[in-house]
């Protein structure tokens, strides 16, 4: 009897370890998480606008239907990225996520304080390699450090009422994300 | 032989306990740091890099992108203030005022986080759309039947979740439960 109780106790303890292990491993193995879903529809390093969520179809669950949204799935292995988002009338925000769907930074139109949200996205390593003089000339530029090489940027504009949705859509559609070198060449 | 049976028994117990607990955790919103105000619950840390393993597992399982904390904060309600499960066949009223934010939105989802089809294609209210009373408070009626005023249709689904999102707000990780954050009440008015 005692023997079985001990086995039960041992099994339960082992179960605790199984539980913690599965919780920690799950995000690494998920194939239906937001980043995987977006990977299948969005090419890398370009802005793709997402269709409005409807009852029949939604790219991700729990999307806010009052927003027009676009995403830029980025890969910094070839160098830093430059992001430009024009501000729409009501509320515009840009949120940064790792490839495990963890938000690490967000900025909105008011905290940007300009007509457009402009920033440079790079890894900590790339930030460290940046020549110092360039850092000084770009003092008014906002630099965001990505903790991961790959990730996704969500660009969202609010339509306070449905009539303003086309305007919000135009704002997110006009967002650009591209490699910094390419952006320089274009200027 | 006894050793073999004993080992198998212990392993079976481990699998049942471990996987059972994981399933429970993923279906019951068990992330740490919950902020509960009335019927509303928020996990401000889920929108940051400090998200705990339970929050991370839940994000991966559901496939959503959590709202980043610098963007806004989401409060969810699955029950009314008395703890009664929100039922799409009942009339539920959401009354009161909200914490300071530039905008808020109130959206109805089914348990899978999808919008619910309805005759007038209304899935949410924004702070600008909602019709307010003279004192600035508002009343939204969540009901399967057409209502005058701010009507958020349920489409008759049995269970649903309300998401109240605040954008550009001071509500966040440092917010304590209590008076400093006024949230609207959720009351089931009548059930057929």
mmCIF file of N, CA and C in Angstrom, chain A residues 102-162:
data_model
loop_
_atom_site.group_PDB
_atom_site.id
_atom_site.type_symbol
_atom_site.label_atom_id
_atom_site.label_comp_id
_atom_site.label_asym_id
_atom_site.label_seq_id
_atom_site.Cartn_x
_atom_site.Cartn_y
_atom_site.Cartn_z
ATOM 1 N N UNK A 102 6.470 37.945 -28.941
ATOM 2 C CA UNK A 102 6.574 38.728 -27.714
ATOM 3 C C UNK A 102 6.824 40.192 -28.082
ATOM 4 N N UNK A 103 5.964 41.082 -27.554
ATOM 5 C CA UNK A 103 6.104 42.507 -27.846
ATOM 6 C C UNK A 103 7.286 43.074 -27.068
ATOM 7 N N UNK A 104 8.201 43.759 -27.754
ATOM 8 C CA UNK A 104 9.324 44.336 -27.018
ATOM 9 C C UNK A 104 9.382 45.850 -27.122
ATOM 10 N N UNK A 105 8.608 46.433 -27.987
ATOM 11 C CA UNK A 105 8.622 47.891 -28.099
ATOM 12 C C UNK A 105 7.369 48.354 -28.826
ATOM 13 N N UNK A 106 6.871 49.525 -28.464
ATOM 14 C CA UNK A 106 5.746 50.101 -29.199
ATOM 15 C C UNK A 106 5.856 51.616 -29.138
ATOM 16 N N UNK A 107 5.389 52.239 -30.185
ATOM 17 C CA UNK A 107 5.403 53.700 -30.230
ATOM 18 C C UNK A 107 4.108 54.133 -30.907
ATOM 19 N N UNK A 108 3.543 55.261 -30.469
ATOM 20 C CA UNK A 108 2.357 55.752 -31.163
ATOM 21 C C UNK A 108 2.618 57.142 -31.712
ATOM 22 N N UNK A 109 1.647 57.654 -32.457
ATOM 23 C CA UNK A 109 1.830 58.928 -33.149
ATOM 24 C C UNK A 109 2.180 60.053 -32.180
ATOM 25 N N UNK A 110 1.577 60.018 -30.992
ATOM 26 C CA UNK A 110 1.819 61.114 -30.060
ATOM 27 C C UNK A 110 3.230 61.042 -29.494
ATOM 28 N N UNK A 111 3.689 59.831 -29.144
ATOM 29 C CA UNK A 111 5.047 59.745 -28.594
ATOM 30 C C UNK A 111 6.087 60.003 -29.688
ATOM 31 N N UNK A 112 5.720 59.778 -30.959
ATOM 32 C CA UNK A 112 6.644 60.093 -32.046
ATOM 33 C C UNK A 112 6.700 61.607 -32.262
ATOM 34 N N UNK A 113 5.561 62.269 -32.085
ATOM 35 C CA UNK A 113 5.515 63.720 -32.107
ATOM 36 C C UNK A 113 5.799 64.368 -33.448
ATOM 37 N N UNK A 114 5.548 63.664 -34.528
ATOM 38 C CA UNK A 114 5.793 64.248 -35.861
ATOM 39 C C UNK A 114 4.677 63.832 -36.810
ATOM 40 N N UNK A 115 4.854 64.184 -38.061
ATOM 41 C CA UNK A 115 3.847 63.816 -39.051
ATOM 42 C C UNK A 115 3.995 62.371 -39.492
ATOM 43 N N UNK A 116 5.174 61.811 -39.236
ATOM 44 C CA UNK A 116 5.388 60.401 -39.603
ATOM 45 C C UNK A 116 6.229 59.741 -38.517
ATOM 46 N N UNK A 117 6.002 58.468 -38.307
ATOM 47 C CA UNK A 117 6.845 57.714 -37.384
ATOM 48 C C UNK A 117 7.995 57.161 -38.216
ATOM 49 N N UNK A 118 9.215 57.585 -37.883
ATOM 50 C CA UNK A 118 10.381 57.126 -38.642
ATOM 51 C C UNK A 118 11.369 56.528 -37.675
ATOM 52 N N UNK A 119 11.830 55.336 -37.942
ATOM 53 C CA UNK A 119 12.828 54.764 -37.046
ATOM 54 C C UNK A 119 13.680 53.714 -37.747
ATOM 55 N N UNK A 120 14.808 53.430 -37.106
ATOM 56 C CA UNK A 120 15.723 52.417 -37.608
ATOM 57 C C UNK A 120 15.680 51.226 -36.673
ATOM 58 N N UNK A 121 15.578 50.050 -37.267
ATOM 59 C CA UNK A 121 15.507 48.821 -36.493
ATOM 60 C C UNK A 121 16.767 48.022 -36.743
ATOM 61 N N UNK A 122 17.441 47.627 -35.668
ATOM 62 C CA UNK A 122 18.669 46.846 -35.833
ATOM 63 C C UNK A 122 18.874 45.964 -34.611
ATOM 64 N N UNK A 123 19.758 44.988 -34.764
ATOM 65 C CA UNK A 123 20.103 44.164 -33.609
ATOM 66 C C UNK A 123 21.069 44.950 -32.735
ATOM 67 N N UNK A 124 21.259 44.505 -31.503
ATOM 68 C CA UNK A 124 22.179 45.182 -30.585
ATOM 69 C C UNK A 124 23.580 45.211 -31.186
ATOM 70 N N UNK A 125 23.936 44.123 -31.863
ATOM 71 C CA UNK A 125 25.266 44.016 -32.468
ATOM 72 C C UNK A 125 25.444 45.065 -33.568
ATOM 73 N N UNK A 126 24.443 45.192 -34.420
ATOM 74 C CA UNK A 126 24.512 46.181 -35.505
ATOM 75 C C UNK A 126 24.558 47.595 -34.948
ATOM 76 N N UNK A 127 23.842 47.816 -33.839
ATOM 77 C CA UNK A 127 23.855 49.129 -33.202
ATOM 78 C C UNK A 127 25.267 49.442 -32.705
ATOM 79 N N UNK A 128 25.918 48.413 -32.147
ATOM 80 C CA UNK A 128 27.269 48.590 -31.636
ATOM 81 C C UNK A 128 28.280 48.876 -32.729
ATOM 82 N N UNK A 129 28.033 48.331 -33.914
ATOM 83 C CA UNK A 129 28.972 48.511 -35.028
ATOM 84 C C UNK A 129 28.793 49.845 -35.738
ATOM 85 N N UNK A 130 27.718 50.553 -35.389
ATOM 86 C CA UNK A 130 27.423 51.798 -36.083
ATOM 87 C C UNK A 130 28.541 52.813 -35.858
ATOM 88 N N UNK A 131 29.061 53.443 -36.919
ATOM 89 C CA UNK A 131 30.104 54.457 -36.718
ATOM 90 C C UNK A 131 29.570 55.580 -35.840
ATOM 91 N N UNK A 132 30.458 56.101 -34.996
ATOM 92 C CA UNK A 132 30.006 57.070 -34.013
ATOM 93 C C UNK A 132 29.478 58.350 -34.658
ATOM 94 N N UNK A 133 30.168 58.811 -35.724
ATOM 95 C CA UNK A 133 29.732 60.062 -36.352
ATOM 96 C C UNK A 133 28.330 59.926 -36.936
ATOM 97 N N UNK A 134 28.046 58.726 -37.423
ATOM 98 C CA UNK A 134 26.716 58.518 -37.991
ATOM 99 C C UNK A 134 25.656 58.583 -36.900
ATOM 100 N N UNK A 135 26.077 58.085 -35.734
ATOM 101 C CA UNK A 135 25.152 58.109 -34.610
ATOM 102 C C UNK A 135 24.844 59.546 -34.206
ATOM 103 N N UNK A 136 25.835 60.410 -34.333
ATOM 104 C CA UNK A 136 25.628 61.815 -33.954
ATOM 105 C C UNK A 136 24.732 62.505 -34.982
ATOM 106 N N UNK A 137 25.017 62.299 -36.263
ATOM 107 C CA UNK A 137 24.190 62.952 -37.272
ATOM 108 C C UNK A 137 22.759 62.432 -37.220
ATOM 109 N N UNK A 138 22.618 61.236 -36.711
ATOM 110 C CA UNK A 138 21.275 60.668 -36.685
ATOM 111 C C UNK A 138 20.661 60.795 -35.302
ATOM 112 N N UNK A 139 21.134 61.790 -34.540
ATOM 113 C CA UNK A 139 20.667 61.928 -33.157
ATOM 114 C C UNK A 139 19.158 62.108 -33.084
ATOM 115 N N UNK A 140 18.595 62.710 -34.121
ATOM 116 C CA UNK A 140 17.153 62.900 -34.091
ATOM 117 C C UNK A 140 16.412 61.673 -34.622
ATOM 118 N N UNK A 141 17.205 60.685 -35.030
ATOM 119 C CA UNK A 141 16.573 59.460 -35.509
ATOM 120 C C UNK A 141 16.339 58.524 -34.339
ATOM 121 N N UNK A 142 15.247 57.805 -34.412
ATOM 122 C CA UNK A 142 14.922 56.872 -33.355
ATOM 123 C C UNK A 142 15.482 55.510 -33.734
ATOM 124 N N UNK A 143 16.252 54.911 -32.817
ATOM 125 C CA UNK A 143 16.819 53.600 -33.092
ATOM 126 C C UNK A 143 16.199 52.574 -32.158
ATOM 127 N N UNK A 144 15.675 51.526 -32.722
ATOM 128 C CA UNK A 144 15.074 50.455 -31.934
ATOM 129 C C UNK A 144 15.952 49.217 -32.078
ATOM 130 N N UNK A 145 16.279 48.611 -30.945
ATOM 131 C CA UNK A 145 17.090 47.395 -30.962
ATOM 132 C C UNK A 145 16.183 46.179 -30.876
ATOM 133 N N UNK A 146 16.322 45.292 -31.843
ATOM 134 C CA UNK A 146 15.538 44.059 -31.816
ATOM 135 C C UNK A 146 16.311 42.984 -31.066
ATOM 136 N N UNK A 147 15.671 42.315 -30.091
ATOM 137 C CA UNK A 147 16.368 41.250 -29.361
ATOM 138 C C UNK A 147 16.574 40.008 -30.220
ATOM 139 N N UNK A 148 15.857 39.892 -31.317
ATOM 140 C CA UNK A 148 15.995 38.732 -32.200
ATOM 141 C C UNK A 148 16.285 39.223 -33.621
ATOM 142 N N UNK A 149 16.885 38.360 -34.446
ATOM 143 C CA UNK A 149 17.186 38.746 -35.818
ATOM 144 C C UNK A 149 15.918 38.840 -36.654
ATOM 145 N N UNK A 150 14.972 37.939 -36.348
ATOM 146 C CA UNK A 150 13.718 37.944 -37.089
ATOM 147 C C UNK A 150 12.585 38.370 -36.175
ATOM 148 N N UNK A 151 11.552 38.918 -36.774
ATOM 149 C CA UNK A 151 10.407 39.337 -35.985
ATOM 150 C C UNK A 151 9.362 39.949 -36.877
ATOM 151 N N UNK A 152 8.416 40.629 -36.257
ATOM 152 C CA UNK A 152 7.349 41.228 -37.042
ATOM 153 C C UNK A 152 6.968 42.572 -36.434
ATOM 154 N N UNK A 153 6.702 43.530 -37.317
ATOM 155 C CA UNK A 153 6.252 44.861 -36.905
ATOM 156 C C UNK A 153 4.776 44.969 -37.258
ATOM 157 N N UNK A 154 3.967 45.361 -36.301
ATOM 158 C CA UNK A 154 2.547 45.570 -36.576
ATOM 159 C C UNK A 154 2.276 47.068 -36.642
ATOM 160 N N UNK A 155 1.717 47.510 -37.770
ATOM 161 C CA UNK A 155 1.410 48.921 -37.998
ATOM 162 C C UNK A 155 -0.106 49.044 -37.983
ATOM 163 N N UNK A 156 -0.633 49.864 -37.073
ATOM 164 C CA UNK A 156 -2.087 49.893 -36.932
ATOM 165 C C UNK A 156 -2.594 51.328 -36.843
ATOM 166 N N UNK A 157 -3.711 51.570 -37.518
ATOM 167 C CA UNK A 157 -4.333 52.893 -37.476
ATOM 168 C C UNK A 157 -5.798 52.719 -37.111
ATOM 169 N N UNK A 158 -6.258 53.532 -36.173
ATOM 170 C CA UNK A 158 -7.631 53.415 -35.693
ATOM 171 C C UNK A 158 -8.600 54.176 -36.593
ATOM 172 N N UNK A 159 -9.738 53.550 -36.868
ATOM 173 C CA UNK A 159 -10.854 54.236 -37.505
ATOM 174 C C UNK A 159 -11.900 54.448 -36.419
ATOM 175 N N UNK A 160 -11.972 55.654 -35.833
ATOM 176 C CA UNK A 160 -12.902 55.868 -34.708
ATOM 177 C C UNK A 160 -14.351 55.586 -35.093
ATOM 178 N N UNK A 161 -14.710 55.757 -36.360
ATOM 179 C CA UNK A 161 -15.993 55.237 -36.829
ATOM 180 C C UNK A 161 -15.778 54.657 -38.224
ATOM 181 N N UNK A 162 -16.694 53.764 -38.658
ATOM 182 C CA UNK A 162 -16.427 52.993 -39.886
ATOM 183 C C UNK A 162 -16.161 53.867 -41.111
#
